Short mmCIF file of C-alpha atoms and ligand atoms in Angstrom, two decimals:
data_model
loop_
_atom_site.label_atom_id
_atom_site.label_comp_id
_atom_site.label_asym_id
_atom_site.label_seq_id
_atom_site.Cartn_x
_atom_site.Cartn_y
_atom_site.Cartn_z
CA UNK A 1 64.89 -73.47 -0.71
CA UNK A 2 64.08 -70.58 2.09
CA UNK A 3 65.33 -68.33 -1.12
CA UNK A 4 62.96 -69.79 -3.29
CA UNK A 5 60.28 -70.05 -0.61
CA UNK A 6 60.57 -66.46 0.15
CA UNK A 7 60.85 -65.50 -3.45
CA UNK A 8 57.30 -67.14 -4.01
CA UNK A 9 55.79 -65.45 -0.98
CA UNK A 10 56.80 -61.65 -2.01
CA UNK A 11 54.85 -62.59 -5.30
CA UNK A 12 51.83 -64.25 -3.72
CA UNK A 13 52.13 -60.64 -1.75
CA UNK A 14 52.11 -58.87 -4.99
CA UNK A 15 49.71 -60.23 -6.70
CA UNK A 16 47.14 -59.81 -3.43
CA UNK A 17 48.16 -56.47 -3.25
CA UNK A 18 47.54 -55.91 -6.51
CA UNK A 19 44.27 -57.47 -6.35
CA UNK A 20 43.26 -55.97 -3.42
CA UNK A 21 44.22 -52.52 -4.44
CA UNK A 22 42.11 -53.15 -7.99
CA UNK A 23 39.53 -54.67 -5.50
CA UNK A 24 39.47 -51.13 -3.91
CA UNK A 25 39.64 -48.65 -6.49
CA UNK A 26 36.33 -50.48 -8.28
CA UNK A 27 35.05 -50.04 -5.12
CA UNK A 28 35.80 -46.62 -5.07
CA UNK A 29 34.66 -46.39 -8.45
CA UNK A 30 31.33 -48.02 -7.80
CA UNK A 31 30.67 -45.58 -4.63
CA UNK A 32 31.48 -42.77 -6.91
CA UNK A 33 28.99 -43.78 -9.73
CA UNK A 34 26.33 -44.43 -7.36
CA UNK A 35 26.89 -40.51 -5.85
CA UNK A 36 26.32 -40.10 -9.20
CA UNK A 37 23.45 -41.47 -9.80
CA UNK A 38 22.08 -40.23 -6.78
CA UNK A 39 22.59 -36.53 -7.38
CA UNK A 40 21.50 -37.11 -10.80
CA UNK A 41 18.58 -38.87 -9.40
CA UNK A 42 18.18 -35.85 -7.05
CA UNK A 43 18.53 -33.40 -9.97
CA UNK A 44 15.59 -35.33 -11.93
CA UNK A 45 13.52 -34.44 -9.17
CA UNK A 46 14.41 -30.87 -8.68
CA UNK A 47 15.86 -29.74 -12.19
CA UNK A 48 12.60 -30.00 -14.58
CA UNK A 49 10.66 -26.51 -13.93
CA UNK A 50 8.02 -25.31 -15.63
CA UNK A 51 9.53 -21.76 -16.96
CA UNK A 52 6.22 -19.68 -17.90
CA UNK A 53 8.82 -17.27 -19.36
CA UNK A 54 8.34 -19.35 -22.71
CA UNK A 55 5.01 -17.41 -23.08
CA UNK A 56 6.11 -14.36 -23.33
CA UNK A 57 5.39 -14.00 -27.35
CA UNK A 58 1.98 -15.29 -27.47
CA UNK A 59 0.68 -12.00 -25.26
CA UNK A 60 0.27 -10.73 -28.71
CA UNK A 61 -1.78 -7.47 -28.37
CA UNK A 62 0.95 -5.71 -27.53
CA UNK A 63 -0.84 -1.67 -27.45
CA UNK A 64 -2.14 -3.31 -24.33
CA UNK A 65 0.11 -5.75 -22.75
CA UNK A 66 3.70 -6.28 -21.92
CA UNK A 67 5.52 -8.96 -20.30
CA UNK A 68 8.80 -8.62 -18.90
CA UNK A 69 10.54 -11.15 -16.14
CA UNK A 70 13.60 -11.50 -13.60
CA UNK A 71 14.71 -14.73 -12.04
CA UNK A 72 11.98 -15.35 -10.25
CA UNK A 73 8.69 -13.15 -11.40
CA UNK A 74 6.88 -12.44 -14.66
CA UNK A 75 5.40 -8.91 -14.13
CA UNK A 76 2.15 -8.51 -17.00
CA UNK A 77 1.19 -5.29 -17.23
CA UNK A 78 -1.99 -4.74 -19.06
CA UNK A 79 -4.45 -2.09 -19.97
CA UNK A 80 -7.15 -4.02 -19.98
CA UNK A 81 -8.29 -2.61 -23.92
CA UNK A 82 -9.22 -5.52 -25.65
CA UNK A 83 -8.28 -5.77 -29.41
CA UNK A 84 -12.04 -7.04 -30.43
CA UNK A 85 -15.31 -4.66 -31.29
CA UNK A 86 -17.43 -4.43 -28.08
CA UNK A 87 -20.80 -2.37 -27.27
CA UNK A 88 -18.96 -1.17 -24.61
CA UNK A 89 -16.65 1.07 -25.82
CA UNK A 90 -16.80 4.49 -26.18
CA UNK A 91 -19.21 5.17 -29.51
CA UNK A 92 -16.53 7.73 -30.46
CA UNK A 93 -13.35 4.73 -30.37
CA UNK A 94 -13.16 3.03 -33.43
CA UNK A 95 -13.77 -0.73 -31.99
CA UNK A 96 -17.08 0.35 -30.97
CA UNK A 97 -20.16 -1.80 -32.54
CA UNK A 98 -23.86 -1.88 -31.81
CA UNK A 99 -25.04 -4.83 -30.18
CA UNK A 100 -28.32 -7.14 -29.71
CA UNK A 101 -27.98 -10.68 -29.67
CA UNK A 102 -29.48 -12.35 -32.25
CA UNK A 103 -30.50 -15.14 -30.71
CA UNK A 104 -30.76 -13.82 -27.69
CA UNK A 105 -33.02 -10.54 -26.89
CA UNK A 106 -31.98 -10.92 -23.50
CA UNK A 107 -29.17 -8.77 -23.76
CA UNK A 108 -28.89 -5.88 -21.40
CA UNK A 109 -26.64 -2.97 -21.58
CA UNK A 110 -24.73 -2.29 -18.20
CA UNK A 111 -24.27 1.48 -17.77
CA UNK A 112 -20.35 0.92 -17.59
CA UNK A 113 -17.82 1.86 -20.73
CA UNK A 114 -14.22 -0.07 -21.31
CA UNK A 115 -11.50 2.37 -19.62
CA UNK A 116 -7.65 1.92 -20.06
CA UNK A 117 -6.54 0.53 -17.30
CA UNK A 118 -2.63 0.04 -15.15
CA UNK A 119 -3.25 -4.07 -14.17
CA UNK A 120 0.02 -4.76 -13.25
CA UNK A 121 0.21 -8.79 -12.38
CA UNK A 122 3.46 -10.09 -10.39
CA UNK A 123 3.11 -13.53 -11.41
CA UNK A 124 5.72 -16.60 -10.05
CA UNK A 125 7.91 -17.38 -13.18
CA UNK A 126 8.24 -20.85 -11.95
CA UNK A 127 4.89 -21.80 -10.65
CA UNK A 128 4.40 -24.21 -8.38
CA UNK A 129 1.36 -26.22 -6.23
CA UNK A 130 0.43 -24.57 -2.95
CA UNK A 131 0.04 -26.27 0.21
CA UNK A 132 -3.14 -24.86 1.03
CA UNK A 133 -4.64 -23.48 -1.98
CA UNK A 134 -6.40 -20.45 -1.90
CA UNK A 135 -9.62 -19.06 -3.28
CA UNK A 136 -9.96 -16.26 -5.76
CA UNK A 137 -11.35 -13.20 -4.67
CA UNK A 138 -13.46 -10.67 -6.49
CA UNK A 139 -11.13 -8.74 -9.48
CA UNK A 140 -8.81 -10.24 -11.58
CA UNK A 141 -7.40 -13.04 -11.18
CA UNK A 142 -5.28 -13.82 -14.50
CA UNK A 143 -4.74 -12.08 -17.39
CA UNK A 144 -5.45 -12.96 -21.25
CA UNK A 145 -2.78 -12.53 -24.43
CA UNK A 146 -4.90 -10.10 -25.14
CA UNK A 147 -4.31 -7.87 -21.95
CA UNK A 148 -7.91 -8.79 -20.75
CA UNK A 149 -8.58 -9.50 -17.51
CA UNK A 150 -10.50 -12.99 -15.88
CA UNK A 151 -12.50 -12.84 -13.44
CA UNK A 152 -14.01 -16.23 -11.08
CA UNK A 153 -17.15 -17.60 -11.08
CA UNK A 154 -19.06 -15.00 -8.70
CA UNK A 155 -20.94 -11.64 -10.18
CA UNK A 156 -20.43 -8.45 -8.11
CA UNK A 157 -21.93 -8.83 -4.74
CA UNK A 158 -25.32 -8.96 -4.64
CA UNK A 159 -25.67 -9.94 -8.27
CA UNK A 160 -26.35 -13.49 -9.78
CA UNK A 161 -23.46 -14.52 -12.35
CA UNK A 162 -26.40 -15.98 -14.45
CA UNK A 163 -27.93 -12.54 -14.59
CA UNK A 164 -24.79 -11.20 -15.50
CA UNK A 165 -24.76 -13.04 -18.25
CA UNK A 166 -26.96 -10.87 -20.21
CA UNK A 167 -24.98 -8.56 -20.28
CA UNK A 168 -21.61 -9.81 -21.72
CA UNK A 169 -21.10 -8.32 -25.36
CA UNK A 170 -20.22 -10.13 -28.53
CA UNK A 171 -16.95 -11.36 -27.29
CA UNK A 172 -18.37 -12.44 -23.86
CA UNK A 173 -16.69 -9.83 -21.36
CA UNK A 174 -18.11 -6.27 -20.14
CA UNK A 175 -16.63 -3.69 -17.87
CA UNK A 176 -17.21 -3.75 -13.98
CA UNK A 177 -16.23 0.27 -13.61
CA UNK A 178 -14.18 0.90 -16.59
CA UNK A 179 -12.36 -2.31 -15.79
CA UNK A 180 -13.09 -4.75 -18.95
CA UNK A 181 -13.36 -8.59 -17.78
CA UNK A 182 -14.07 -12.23 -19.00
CA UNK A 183 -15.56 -14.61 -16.44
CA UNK A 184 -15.96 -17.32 -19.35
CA UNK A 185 -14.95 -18.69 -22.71
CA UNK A 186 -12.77 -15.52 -24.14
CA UNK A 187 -14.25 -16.79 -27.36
CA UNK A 188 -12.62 -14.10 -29.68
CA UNK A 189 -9.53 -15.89 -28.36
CA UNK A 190 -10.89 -19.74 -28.81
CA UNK A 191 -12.92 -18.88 -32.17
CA UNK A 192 -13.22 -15.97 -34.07
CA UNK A 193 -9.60 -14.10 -34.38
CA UNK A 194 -7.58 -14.53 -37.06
CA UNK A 195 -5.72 -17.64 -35.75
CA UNK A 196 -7.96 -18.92 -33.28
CA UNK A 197 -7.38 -21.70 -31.76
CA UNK A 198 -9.49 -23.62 -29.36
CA UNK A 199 -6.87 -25.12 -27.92
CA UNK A 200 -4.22 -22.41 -27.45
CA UNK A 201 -2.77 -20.64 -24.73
CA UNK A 202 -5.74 -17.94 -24.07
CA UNK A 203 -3.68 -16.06 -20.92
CA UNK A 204 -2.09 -17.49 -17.24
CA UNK A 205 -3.78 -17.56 -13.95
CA UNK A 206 -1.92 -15.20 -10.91
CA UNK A 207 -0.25 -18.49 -9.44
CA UNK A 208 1.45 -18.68 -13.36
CA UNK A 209 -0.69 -21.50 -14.19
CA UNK A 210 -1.57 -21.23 -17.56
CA UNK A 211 -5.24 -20.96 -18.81
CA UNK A 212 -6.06 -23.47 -22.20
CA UNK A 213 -9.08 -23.54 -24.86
CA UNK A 214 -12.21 -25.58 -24.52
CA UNK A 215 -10.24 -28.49 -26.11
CA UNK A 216 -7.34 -30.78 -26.01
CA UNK A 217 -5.67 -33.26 -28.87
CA UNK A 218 -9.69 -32.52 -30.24
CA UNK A 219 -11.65 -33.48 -27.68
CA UNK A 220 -13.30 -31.18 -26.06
CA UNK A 221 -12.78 -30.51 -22.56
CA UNK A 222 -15.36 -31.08 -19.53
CA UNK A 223 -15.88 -30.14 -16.00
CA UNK A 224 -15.09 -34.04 -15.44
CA UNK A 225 -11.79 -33.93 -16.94
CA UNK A 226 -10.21 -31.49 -14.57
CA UNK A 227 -9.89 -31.60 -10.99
CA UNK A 228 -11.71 -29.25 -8.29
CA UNK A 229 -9.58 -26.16 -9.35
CA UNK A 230 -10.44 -26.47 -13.18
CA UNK A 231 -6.91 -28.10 -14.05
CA UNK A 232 -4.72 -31.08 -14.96
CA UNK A 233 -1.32 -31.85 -15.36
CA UNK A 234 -0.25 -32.41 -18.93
CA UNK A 235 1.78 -32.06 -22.14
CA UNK A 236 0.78 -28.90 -24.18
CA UNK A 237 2.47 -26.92 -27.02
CA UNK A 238 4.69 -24.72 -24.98
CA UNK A 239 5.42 -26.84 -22.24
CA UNK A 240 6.46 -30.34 -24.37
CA UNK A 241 7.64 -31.98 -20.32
CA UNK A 242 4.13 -31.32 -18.95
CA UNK A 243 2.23 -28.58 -16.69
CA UNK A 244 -0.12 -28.50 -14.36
CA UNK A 245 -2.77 -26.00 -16.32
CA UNK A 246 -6.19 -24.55 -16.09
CA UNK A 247 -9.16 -25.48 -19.04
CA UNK A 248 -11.69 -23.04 -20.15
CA UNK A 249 -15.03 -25.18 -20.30
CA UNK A 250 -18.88 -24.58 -21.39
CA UNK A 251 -20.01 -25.21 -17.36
CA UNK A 252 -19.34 -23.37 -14.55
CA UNK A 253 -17.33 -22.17 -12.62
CA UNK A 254 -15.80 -21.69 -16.56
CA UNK A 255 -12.05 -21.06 -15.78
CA UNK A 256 -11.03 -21.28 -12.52
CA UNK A 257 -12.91 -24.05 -9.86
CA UNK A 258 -12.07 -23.84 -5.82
CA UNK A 259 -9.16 -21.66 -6.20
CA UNK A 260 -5.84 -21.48 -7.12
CA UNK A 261 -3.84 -24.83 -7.55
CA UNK A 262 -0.45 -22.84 -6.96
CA UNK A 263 0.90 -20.13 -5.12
CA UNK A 264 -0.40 -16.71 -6.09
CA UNK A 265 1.00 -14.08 -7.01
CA UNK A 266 -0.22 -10.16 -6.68
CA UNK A 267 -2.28 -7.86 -8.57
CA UNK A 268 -2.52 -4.41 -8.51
CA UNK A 269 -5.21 -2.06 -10.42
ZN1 ZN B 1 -18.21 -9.24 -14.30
ZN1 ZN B 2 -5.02 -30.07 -20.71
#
């Protein structure tokens, strides 16, 4: 019987240790999934970045602009020529064209002509919100696909942005210098190119923000849509996981609002 007795206790041993050894490896196997699915969980957070990189085609006027970017910068350079007919370039260049408004005999001719210039825009290739955002400053402050630069909100000092207005040509920009600028809707982007769309990509801001049309999915958009920098997060064409990214509206401040929503980048001219 102690035989027998014995005999039954090394199995009762077995099987436990069996059990508890299966007992332990699930465990194991449960800790390991749920590393798992914290890193992953981690990664979720971390992994999705907006690459502006994707934009590099649509700077289409390519005499003018060029994009090229590293691991961590887009660099735009631009000349600053844009591809449209304006009053203020040189009568002797071919995209020179008389101008009076029609509807408009307001317009006045500022003494300035369009010169080439070397914009050269170190922009973050993976933009991201700033802490403390910061304002704009006179000069450019983004660039368009068609190497043109924006400009904020405020006219030269001393001037009034309203007066300005009279004197932006048919496509809504004039020179400051020889420097050639858009403080609102680029509408040769937004309506009257061949392909214009108004609610393509028109250009990126210097934090790598990117700059929209006057609409989205139709609608188009208002100074109560976006937030107090003149943006929203959201899906668009290039970036199908969402951006944060800037609007182009009718209103002021027309582009940009209380300053950059990311971390800037430089400019040089
Ligand atoms: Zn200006
Ligand atoms: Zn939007």
């Amino acid at each position: 019987m102690r035989g027998k007795n014995s005999l039954l206790m090394m199995l009762l041993l077995m099987v436990a240790t069996v059990i508890f050894v299966r007992c332990d490896s699930d465990e194991d196997s449960d800790l390991d999934n749920m590393n798992d699915d914290m890193e992953n969980a981690g990664d979720d957070e971390t992994e999705y970045q907006a690459d502006i990189s994707v934009l590099k085609d649509l700077f289409y006027h390519t005499d003018a602009v060029t994009f090229t970017f590293d691991d961590e910068w887009v660099t735009i350079t631009s000349k600053d020529l844009p591809d449209h007919v304006s009053v203020y370039y040189d009568e002797s260049d071919p995209l020179y064209e008389d101008y009076t408004k029609e509807d408009d005999s307001d317009f006045i001719k500022n003494p300035n002509t369009i010169g080439e210039q070397n914009n050269v825009f170190k922009i973050p290739r993976y933009p991201s919100e700033a802490s403390v955002k910061e304002s704009t400053s006179g000069g450019a402050i983004g660039v368009t696909i068609n190497s043109v630069s924006f400009f904020n909100q405020e006219a030269a000092p001393g001037d009034d942005i309203l007066d300005e207005l009279k004197t932006f040509d048919q496509y809504e920009g004039h020179p400051a210098g020889t420097q050639y600028h858009y403080h609102n809707e680029p509408v040769w982007l937004t309506k009257f190119r061949d392909n214009a769309d108004n609610e393509a990509l028109v250009g990126l801001l210097l934090d790598g923000f990117p700059v929209y049309g006057t609409h989205e999915d139709g609608v188009q958009m208002t100074n109560n849509d976006l937030d107090d920098y003149h943006g929203h997060f959201g899906v668009t064409d290039e970036f199908p996981e969402g951006i944060y990214h800037y609007h182009i509206t009718d209103d002021l401040p027309w582009i940009n609002g209380d300053g950059y929503y990311g971390t800037a980048g430089t400019v040089t001219n």
